[in-house]
PDB file of N, CA, C and O in Angstrom:
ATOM      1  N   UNK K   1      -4.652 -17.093   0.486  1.00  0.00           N
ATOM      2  CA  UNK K   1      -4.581 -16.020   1.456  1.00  0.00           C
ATOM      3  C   UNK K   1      -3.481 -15.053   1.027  1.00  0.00           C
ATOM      4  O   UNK K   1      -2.483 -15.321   0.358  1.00  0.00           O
ATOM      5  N   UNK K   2      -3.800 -14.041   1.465  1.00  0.00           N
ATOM      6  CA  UNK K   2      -2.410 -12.699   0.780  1.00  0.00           C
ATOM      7  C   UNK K   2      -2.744 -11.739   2.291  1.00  0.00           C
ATOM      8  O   UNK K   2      -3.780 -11.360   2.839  1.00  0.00           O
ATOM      9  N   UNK K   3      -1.411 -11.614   2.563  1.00  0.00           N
ATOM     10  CA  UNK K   3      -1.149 -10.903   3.719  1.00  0.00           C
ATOM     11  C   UNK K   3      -0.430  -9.349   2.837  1.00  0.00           C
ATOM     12  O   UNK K   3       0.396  -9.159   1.945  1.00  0.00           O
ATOM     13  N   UNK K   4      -1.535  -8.277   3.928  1.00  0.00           N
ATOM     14  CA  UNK K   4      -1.771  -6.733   3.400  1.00  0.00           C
ATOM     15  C   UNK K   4      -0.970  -5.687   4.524  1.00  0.00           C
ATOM     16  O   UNK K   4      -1.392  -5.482   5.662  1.00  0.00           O
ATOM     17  N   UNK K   5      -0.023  -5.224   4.083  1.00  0.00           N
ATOM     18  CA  UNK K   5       0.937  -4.353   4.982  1.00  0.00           C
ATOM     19  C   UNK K   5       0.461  -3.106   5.309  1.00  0.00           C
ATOM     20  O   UNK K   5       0.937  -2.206   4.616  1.00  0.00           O
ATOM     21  N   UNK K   6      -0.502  -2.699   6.331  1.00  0.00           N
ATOM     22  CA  UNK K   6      -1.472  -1.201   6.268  1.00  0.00           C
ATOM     23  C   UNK K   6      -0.261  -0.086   6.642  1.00  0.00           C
ATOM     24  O   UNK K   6       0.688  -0.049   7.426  1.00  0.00           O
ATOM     25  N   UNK K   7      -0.683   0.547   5.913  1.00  0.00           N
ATOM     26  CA  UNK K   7       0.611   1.788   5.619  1.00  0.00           C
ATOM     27  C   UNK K   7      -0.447   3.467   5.695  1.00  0.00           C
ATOM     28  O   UNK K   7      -1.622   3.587   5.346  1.00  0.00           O
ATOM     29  N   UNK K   8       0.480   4.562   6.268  1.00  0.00           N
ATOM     30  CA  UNK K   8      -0.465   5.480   6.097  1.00  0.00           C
ATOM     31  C   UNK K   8      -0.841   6.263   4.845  1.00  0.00           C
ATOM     32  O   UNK K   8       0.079   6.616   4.107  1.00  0.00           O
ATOM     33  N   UNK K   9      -1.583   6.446   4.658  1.00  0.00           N
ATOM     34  CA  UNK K   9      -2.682   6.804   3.197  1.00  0.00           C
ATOM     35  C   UNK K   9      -2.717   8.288   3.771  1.00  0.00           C
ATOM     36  O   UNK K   9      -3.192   8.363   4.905  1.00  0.00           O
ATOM     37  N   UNK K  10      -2.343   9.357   3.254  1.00  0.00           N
ATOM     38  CA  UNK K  10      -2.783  10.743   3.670  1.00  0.00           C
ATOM     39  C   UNK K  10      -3.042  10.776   5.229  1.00  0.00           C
ATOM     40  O   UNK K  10      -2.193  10.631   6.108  1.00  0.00           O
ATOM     41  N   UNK K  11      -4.679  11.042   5.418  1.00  0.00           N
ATOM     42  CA  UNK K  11      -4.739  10.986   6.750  1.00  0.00           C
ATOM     43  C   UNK K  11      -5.586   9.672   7.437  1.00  0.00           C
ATOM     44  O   UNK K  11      -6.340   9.625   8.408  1.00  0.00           O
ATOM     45  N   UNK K  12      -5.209   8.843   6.679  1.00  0.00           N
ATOM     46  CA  UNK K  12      -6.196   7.190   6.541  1.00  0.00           C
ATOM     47  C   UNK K  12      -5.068   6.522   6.897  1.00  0.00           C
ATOM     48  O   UNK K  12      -3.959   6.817   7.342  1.00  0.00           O
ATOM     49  N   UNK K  13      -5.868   5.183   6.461  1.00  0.00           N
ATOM     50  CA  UNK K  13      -4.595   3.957   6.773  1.00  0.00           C
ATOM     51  C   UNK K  13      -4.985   3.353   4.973  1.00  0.00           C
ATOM     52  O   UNK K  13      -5.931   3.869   4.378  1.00  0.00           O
ATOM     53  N   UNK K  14      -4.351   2.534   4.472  1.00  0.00           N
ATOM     54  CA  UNK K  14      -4.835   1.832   3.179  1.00  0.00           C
ATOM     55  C   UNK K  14      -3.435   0.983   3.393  1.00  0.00           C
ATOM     56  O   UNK K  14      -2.614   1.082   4.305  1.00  0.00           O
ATOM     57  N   UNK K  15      -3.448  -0.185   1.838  1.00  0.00           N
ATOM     58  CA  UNK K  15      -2.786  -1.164   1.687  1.00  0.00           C
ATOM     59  C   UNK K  15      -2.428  -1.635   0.112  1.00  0.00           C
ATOM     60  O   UNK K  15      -2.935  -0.998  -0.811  1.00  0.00           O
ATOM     61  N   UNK K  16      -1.721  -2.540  -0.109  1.00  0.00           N
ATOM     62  CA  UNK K  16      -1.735  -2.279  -1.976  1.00  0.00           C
ATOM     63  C   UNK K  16      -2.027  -3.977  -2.068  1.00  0.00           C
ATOM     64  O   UNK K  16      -1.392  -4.937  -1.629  1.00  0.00           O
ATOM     65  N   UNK K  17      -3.069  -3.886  -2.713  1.00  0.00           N
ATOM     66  CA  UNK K  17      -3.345  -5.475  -3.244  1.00  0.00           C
ATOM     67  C   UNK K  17      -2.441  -5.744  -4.358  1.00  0.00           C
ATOM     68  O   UNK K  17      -1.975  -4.969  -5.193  1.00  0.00           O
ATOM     69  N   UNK K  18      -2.243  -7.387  -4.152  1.00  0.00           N
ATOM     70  CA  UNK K  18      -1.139  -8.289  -4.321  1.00  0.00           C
ATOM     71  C   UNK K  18      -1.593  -8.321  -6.149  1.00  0.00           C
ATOM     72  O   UNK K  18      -2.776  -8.569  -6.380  1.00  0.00           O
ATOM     73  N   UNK K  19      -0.789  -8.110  -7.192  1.00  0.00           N
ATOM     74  CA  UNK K  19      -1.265  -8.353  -8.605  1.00  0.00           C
ATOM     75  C   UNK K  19      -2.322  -9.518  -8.640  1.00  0.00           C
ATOM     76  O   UNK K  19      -3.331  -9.434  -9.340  1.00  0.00           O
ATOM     77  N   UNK K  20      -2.066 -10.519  -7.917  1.00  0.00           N
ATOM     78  CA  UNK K  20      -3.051 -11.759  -8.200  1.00  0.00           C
ATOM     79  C   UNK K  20      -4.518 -11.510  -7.570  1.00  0.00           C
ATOM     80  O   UNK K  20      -5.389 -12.250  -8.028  1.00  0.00           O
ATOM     81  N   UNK K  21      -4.986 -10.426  -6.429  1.00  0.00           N
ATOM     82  CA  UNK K  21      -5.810 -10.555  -5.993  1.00  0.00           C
ATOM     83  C   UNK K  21      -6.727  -9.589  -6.736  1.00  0.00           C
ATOM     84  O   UNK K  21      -7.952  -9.714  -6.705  1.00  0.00           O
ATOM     85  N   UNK K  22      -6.023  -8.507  -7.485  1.00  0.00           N
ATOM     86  CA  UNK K  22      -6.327  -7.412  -8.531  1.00  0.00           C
ATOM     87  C   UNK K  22      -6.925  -8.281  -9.556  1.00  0.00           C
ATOM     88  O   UNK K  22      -8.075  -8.032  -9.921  1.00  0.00           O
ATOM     89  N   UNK K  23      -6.108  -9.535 -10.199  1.00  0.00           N
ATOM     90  CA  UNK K  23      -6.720  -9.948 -11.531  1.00  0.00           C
ATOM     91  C   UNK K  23      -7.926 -10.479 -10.828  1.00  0.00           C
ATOM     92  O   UNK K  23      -8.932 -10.340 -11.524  1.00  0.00           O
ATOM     93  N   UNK K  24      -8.205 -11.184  -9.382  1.00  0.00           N
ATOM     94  CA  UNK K  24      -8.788 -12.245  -9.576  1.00  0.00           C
ATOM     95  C   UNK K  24     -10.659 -11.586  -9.260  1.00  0.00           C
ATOM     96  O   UNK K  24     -11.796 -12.025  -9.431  1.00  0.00           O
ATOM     97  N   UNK K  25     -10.056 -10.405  -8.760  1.00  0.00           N
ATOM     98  CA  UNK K  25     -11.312  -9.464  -8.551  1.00  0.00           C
ATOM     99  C   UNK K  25     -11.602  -8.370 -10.369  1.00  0.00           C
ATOM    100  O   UNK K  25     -12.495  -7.551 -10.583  1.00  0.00           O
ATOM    101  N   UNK K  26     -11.058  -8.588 -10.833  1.00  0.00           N
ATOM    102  CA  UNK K  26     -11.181  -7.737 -11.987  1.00  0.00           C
ATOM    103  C   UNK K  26     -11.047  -6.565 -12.078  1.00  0.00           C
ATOM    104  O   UNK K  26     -11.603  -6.041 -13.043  1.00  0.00           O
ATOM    105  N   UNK K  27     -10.487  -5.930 -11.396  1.00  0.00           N
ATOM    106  CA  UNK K  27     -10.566  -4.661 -11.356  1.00  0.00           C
ATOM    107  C   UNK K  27      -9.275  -3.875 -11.942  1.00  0.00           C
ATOM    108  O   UNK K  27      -8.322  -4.457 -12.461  1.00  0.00           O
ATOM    109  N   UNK K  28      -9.391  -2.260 -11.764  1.00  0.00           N
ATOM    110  CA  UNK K  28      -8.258  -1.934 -12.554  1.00  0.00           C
ATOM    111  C   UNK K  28      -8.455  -0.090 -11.755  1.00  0.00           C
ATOM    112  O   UNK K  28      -9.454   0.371 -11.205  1.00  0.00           O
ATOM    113  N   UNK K  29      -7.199   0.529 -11.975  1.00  0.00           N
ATOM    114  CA  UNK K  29      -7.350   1.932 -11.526  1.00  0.00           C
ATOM    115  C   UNK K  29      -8.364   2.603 -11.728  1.00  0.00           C
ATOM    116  O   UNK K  29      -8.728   2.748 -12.895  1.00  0.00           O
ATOM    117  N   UNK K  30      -9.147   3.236 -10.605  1.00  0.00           N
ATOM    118  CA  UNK K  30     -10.314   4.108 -10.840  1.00  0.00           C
ATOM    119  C   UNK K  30     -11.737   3.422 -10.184  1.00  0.00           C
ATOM    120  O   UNK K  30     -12.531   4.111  -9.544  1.00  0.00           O
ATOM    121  N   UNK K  31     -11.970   1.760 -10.474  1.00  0.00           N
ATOM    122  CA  UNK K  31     -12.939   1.144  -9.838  1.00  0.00           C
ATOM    123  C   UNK K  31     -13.103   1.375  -8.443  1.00  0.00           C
ATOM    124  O   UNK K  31     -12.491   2.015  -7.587  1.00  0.00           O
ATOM    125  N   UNK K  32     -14.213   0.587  -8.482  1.00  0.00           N
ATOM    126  CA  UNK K  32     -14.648   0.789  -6.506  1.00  0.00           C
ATOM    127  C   UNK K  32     -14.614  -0.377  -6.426  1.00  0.00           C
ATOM    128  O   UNK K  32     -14.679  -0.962  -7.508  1.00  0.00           O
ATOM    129  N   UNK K  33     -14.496  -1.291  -5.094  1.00  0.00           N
ATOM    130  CA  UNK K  33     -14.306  -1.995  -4.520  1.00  0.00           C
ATOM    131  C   UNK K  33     -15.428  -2.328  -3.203  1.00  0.00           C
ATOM    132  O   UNK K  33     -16.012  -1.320  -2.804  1.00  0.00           O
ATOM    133  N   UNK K  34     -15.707  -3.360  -2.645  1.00  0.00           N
ATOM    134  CA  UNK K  34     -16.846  -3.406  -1.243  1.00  0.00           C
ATOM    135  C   UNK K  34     -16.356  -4.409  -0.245  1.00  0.00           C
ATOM    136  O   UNK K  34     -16.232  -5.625  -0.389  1.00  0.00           O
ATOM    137  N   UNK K  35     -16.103  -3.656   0.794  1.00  0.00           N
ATOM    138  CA  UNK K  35     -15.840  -4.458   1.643  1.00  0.00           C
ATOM    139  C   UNK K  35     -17.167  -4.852   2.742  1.00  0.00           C
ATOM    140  O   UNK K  35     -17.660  -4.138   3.615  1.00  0.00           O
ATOM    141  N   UNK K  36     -17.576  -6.459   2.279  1.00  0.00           N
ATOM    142  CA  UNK K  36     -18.668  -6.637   3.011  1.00  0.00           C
ATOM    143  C   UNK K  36     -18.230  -7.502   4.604  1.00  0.00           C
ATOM    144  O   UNK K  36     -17.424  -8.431   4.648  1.00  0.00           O
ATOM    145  N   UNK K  37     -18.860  -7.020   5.640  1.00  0.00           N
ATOM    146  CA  UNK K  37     -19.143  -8.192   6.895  1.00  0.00           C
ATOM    147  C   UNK K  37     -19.774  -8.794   6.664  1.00  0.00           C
ATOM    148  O   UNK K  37     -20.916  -8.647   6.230  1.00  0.00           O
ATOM    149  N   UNK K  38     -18.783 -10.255   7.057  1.00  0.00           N
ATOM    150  CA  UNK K  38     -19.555 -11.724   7.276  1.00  0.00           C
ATOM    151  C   UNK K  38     -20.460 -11.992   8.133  1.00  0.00           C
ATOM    152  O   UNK K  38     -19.859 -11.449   9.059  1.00  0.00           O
ATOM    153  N   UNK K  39     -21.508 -12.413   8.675  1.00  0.00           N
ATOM    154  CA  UNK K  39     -21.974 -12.763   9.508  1.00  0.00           C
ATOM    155  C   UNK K  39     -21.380 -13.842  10.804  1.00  0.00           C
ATOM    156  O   UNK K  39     -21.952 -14.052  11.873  1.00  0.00           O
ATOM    157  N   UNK K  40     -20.478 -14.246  10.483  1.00  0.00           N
ATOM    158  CA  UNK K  40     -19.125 -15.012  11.262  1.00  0.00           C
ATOM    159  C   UNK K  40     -18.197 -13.511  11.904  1.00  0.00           C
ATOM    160  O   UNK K  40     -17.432 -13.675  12.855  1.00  0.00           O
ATOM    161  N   UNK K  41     -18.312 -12.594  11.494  1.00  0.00           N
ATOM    162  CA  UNK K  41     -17.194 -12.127  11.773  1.00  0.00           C
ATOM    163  C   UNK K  41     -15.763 -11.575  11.030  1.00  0.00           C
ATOM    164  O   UNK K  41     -14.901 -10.777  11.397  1.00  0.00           O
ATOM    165  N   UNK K  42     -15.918 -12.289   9.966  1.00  0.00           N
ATOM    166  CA  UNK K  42     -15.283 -12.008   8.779  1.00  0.00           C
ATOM    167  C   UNK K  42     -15.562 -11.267   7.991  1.00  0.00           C
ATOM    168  O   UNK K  42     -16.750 -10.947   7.941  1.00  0.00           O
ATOM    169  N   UNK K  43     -14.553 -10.623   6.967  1.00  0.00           N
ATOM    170  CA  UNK K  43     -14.931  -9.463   5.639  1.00  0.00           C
ATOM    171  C   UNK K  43     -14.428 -10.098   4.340  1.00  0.00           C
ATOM    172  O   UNK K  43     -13.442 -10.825   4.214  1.00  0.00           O
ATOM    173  N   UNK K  44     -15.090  -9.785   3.613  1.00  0.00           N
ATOM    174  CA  UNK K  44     -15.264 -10.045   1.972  1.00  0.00           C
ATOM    175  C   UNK K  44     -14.832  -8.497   1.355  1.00  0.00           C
ATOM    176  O   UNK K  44     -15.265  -7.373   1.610  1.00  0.00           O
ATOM    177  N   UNK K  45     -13.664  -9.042   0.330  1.00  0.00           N
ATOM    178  CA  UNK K  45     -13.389  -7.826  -0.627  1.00  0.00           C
ATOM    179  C   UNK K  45     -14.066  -8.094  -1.643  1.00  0.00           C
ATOM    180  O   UNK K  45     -13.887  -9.246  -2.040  1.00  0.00           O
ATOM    181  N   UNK K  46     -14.928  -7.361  -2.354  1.00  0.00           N
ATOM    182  CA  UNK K  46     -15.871  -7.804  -3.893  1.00  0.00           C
ATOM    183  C   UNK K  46     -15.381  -6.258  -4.478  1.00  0.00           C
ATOM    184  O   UNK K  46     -14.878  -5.238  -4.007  1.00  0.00           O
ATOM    185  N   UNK K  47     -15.770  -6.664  -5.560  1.00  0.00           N
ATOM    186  CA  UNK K  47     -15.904  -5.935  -7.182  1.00  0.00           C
ATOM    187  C   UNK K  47     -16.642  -5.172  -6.840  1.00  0.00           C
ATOM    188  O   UNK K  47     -17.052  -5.642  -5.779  1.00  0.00           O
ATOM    189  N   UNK K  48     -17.245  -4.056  -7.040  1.00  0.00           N
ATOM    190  CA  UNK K  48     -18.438  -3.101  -6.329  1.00  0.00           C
ATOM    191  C   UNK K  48     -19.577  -3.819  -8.099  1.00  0.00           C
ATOM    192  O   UNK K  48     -20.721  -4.236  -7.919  1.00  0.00           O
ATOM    193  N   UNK K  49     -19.177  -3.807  -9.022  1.00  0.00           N
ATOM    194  CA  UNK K  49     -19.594  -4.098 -10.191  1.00  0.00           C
ATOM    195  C   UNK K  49     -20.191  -5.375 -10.793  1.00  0.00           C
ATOM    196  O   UNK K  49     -20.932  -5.607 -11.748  1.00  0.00           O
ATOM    197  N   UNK K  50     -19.414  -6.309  -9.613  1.00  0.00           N
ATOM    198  CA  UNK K  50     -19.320  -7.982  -9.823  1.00  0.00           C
ATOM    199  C   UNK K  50     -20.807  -8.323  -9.630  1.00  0.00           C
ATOM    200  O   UNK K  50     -21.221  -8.193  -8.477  1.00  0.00           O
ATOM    201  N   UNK K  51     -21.701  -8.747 -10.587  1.00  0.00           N
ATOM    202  CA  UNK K  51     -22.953  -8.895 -10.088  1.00  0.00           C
ATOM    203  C   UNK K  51     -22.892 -10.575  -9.992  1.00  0.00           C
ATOM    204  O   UNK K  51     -24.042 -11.008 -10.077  1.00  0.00           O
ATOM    205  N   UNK K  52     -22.031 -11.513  -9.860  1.00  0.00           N
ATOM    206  CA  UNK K  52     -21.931 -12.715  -8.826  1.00  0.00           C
ATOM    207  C   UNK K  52     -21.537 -12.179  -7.770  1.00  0.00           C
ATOM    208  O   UNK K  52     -22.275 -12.764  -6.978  1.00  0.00           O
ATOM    209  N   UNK K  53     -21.065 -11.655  -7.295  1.00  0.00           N
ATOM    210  CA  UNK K  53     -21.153 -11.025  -5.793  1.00  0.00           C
ATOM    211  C   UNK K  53     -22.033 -10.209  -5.464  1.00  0.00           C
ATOM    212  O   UNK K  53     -21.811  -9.856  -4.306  1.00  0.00           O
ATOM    213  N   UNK K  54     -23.017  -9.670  -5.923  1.00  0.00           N
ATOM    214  CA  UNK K  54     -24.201  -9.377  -5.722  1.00  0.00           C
ATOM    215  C   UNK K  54     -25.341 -10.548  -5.442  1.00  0.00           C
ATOM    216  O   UNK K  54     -26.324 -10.482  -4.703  1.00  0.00           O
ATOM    217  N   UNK K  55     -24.911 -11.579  -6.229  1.00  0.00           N
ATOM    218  CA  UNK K  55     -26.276 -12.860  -6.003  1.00  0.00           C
ATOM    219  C   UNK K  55     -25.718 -13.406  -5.155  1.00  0.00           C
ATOM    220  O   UNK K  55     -26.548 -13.946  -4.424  1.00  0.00           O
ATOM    221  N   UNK K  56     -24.324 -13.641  -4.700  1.00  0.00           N
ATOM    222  CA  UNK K  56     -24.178 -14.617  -3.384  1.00  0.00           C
ATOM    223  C   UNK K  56     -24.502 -13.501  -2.518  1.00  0.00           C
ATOM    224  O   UNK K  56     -24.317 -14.022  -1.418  1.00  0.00           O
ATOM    225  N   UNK K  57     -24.942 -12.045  -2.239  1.00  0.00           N
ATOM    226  CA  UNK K  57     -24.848 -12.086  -1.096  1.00  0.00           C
ATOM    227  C   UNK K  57     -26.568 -12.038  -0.636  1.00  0.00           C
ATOM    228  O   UNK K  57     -27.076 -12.006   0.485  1.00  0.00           O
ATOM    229  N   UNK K  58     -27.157 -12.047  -1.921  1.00  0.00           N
ATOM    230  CA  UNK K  58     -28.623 -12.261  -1.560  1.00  0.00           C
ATOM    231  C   UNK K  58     -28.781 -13.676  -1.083  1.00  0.00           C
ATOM    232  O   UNK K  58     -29.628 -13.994  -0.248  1.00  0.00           O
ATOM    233  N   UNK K  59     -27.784 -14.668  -1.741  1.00  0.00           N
ATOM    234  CA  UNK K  59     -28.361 -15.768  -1.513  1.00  0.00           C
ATOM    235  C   UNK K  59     -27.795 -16.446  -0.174  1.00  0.00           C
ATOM    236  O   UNK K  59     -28.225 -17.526   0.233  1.00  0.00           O
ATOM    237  N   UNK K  60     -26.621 -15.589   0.584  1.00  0.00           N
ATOM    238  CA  UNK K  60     -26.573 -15.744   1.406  1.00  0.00           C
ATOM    239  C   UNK K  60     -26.959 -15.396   2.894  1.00  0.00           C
ATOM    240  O   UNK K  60     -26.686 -15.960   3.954  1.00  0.00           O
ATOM    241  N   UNK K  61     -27.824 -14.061   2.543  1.00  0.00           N
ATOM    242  CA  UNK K  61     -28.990 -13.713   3.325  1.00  0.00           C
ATOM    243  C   UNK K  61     -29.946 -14.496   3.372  1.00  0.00           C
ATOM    244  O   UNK K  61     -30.250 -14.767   4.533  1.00  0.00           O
ATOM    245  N   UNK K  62     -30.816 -15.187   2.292  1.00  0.00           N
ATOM    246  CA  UNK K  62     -31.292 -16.139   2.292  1.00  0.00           C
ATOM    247  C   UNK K  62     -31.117 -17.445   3.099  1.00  0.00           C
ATOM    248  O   UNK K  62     -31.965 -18.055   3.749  1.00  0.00           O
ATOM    249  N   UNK K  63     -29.918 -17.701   2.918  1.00  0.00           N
ATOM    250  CA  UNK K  63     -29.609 -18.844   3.924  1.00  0.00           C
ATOM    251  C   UNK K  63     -29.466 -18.391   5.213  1.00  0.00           C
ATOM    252  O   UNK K  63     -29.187 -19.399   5.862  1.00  0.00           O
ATOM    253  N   UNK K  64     -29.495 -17.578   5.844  1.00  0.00           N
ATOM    254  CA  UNK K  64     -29.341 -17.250   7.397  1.00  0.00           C
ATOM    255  C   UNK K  64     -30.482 -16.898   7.366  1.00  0.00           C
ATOM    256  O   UNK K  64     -30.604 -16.765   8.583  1.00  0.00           O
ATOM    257  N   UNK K  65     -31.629 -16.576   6.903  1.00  0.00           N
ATOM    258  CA  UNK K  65     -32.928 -16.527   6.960  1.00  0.00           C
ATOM    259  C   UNK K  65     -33.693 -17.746   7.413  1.00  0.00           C
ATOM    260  O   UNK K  65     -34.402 -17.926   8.403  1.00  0.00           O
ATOM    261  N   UNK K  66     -33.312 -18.614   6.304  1.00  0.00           N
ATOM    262  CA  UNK K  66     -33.572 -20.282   7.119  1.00  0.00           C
ATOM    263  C   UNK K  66     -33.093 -20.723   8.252  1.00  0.00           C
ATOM    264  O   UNK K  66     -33.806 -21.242   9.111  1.00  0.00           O
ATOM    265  N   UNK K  67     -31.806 -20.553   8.367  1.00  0.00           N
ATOM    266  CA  UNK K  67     -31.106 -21.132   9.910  1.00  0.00           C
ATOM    267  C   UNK K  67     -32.218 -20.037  10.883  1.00  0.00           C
ATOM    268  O   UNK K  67     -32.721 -20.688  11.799  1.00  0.00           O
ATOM    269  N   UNK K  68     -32.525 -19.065  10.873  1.00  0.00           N
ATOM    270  CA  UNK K  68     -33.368 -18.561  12.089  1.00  0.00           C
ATOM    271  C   UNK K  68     -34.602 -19.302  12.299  1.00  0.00           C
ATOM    272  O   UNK K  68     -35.353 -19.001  13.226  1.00  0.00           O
TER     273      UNK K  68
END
């Protein structure tokens, strides 16, 4: 877990990810980023690029497809 200090961004709000959460997403200045909703209620930061985070989230549509 990494706790994010929201600070004002121009006329936004934003935050600065922790070096470790930067490597562990791969990313680097200039990329995009996705912040997906959980179906719990929760959010997911992904890679906009990461295509394993593209198949879990099919495959996790998939699985709430079955639970219905």
């Amino acid at each position: 877990m990494a706790e994010l200090k929201i600070q004002v961004v121009g006329e936004g709000l934003g935050f600065t990810l922790p070096k470790e959460v930067v490597e562990q997403l791969h990313i680097q200045d200039g990329d995009t980023i996705r912040l997906d909703k959980l179906p719990h209620g929760g959010y997911r930061l992904a890679n906009l690029d990461d295509k394993l985070s593209e198949q879990m989230e099919l495959i996790e549509g998939y699985m709430h497809e079955e639970d219905a």
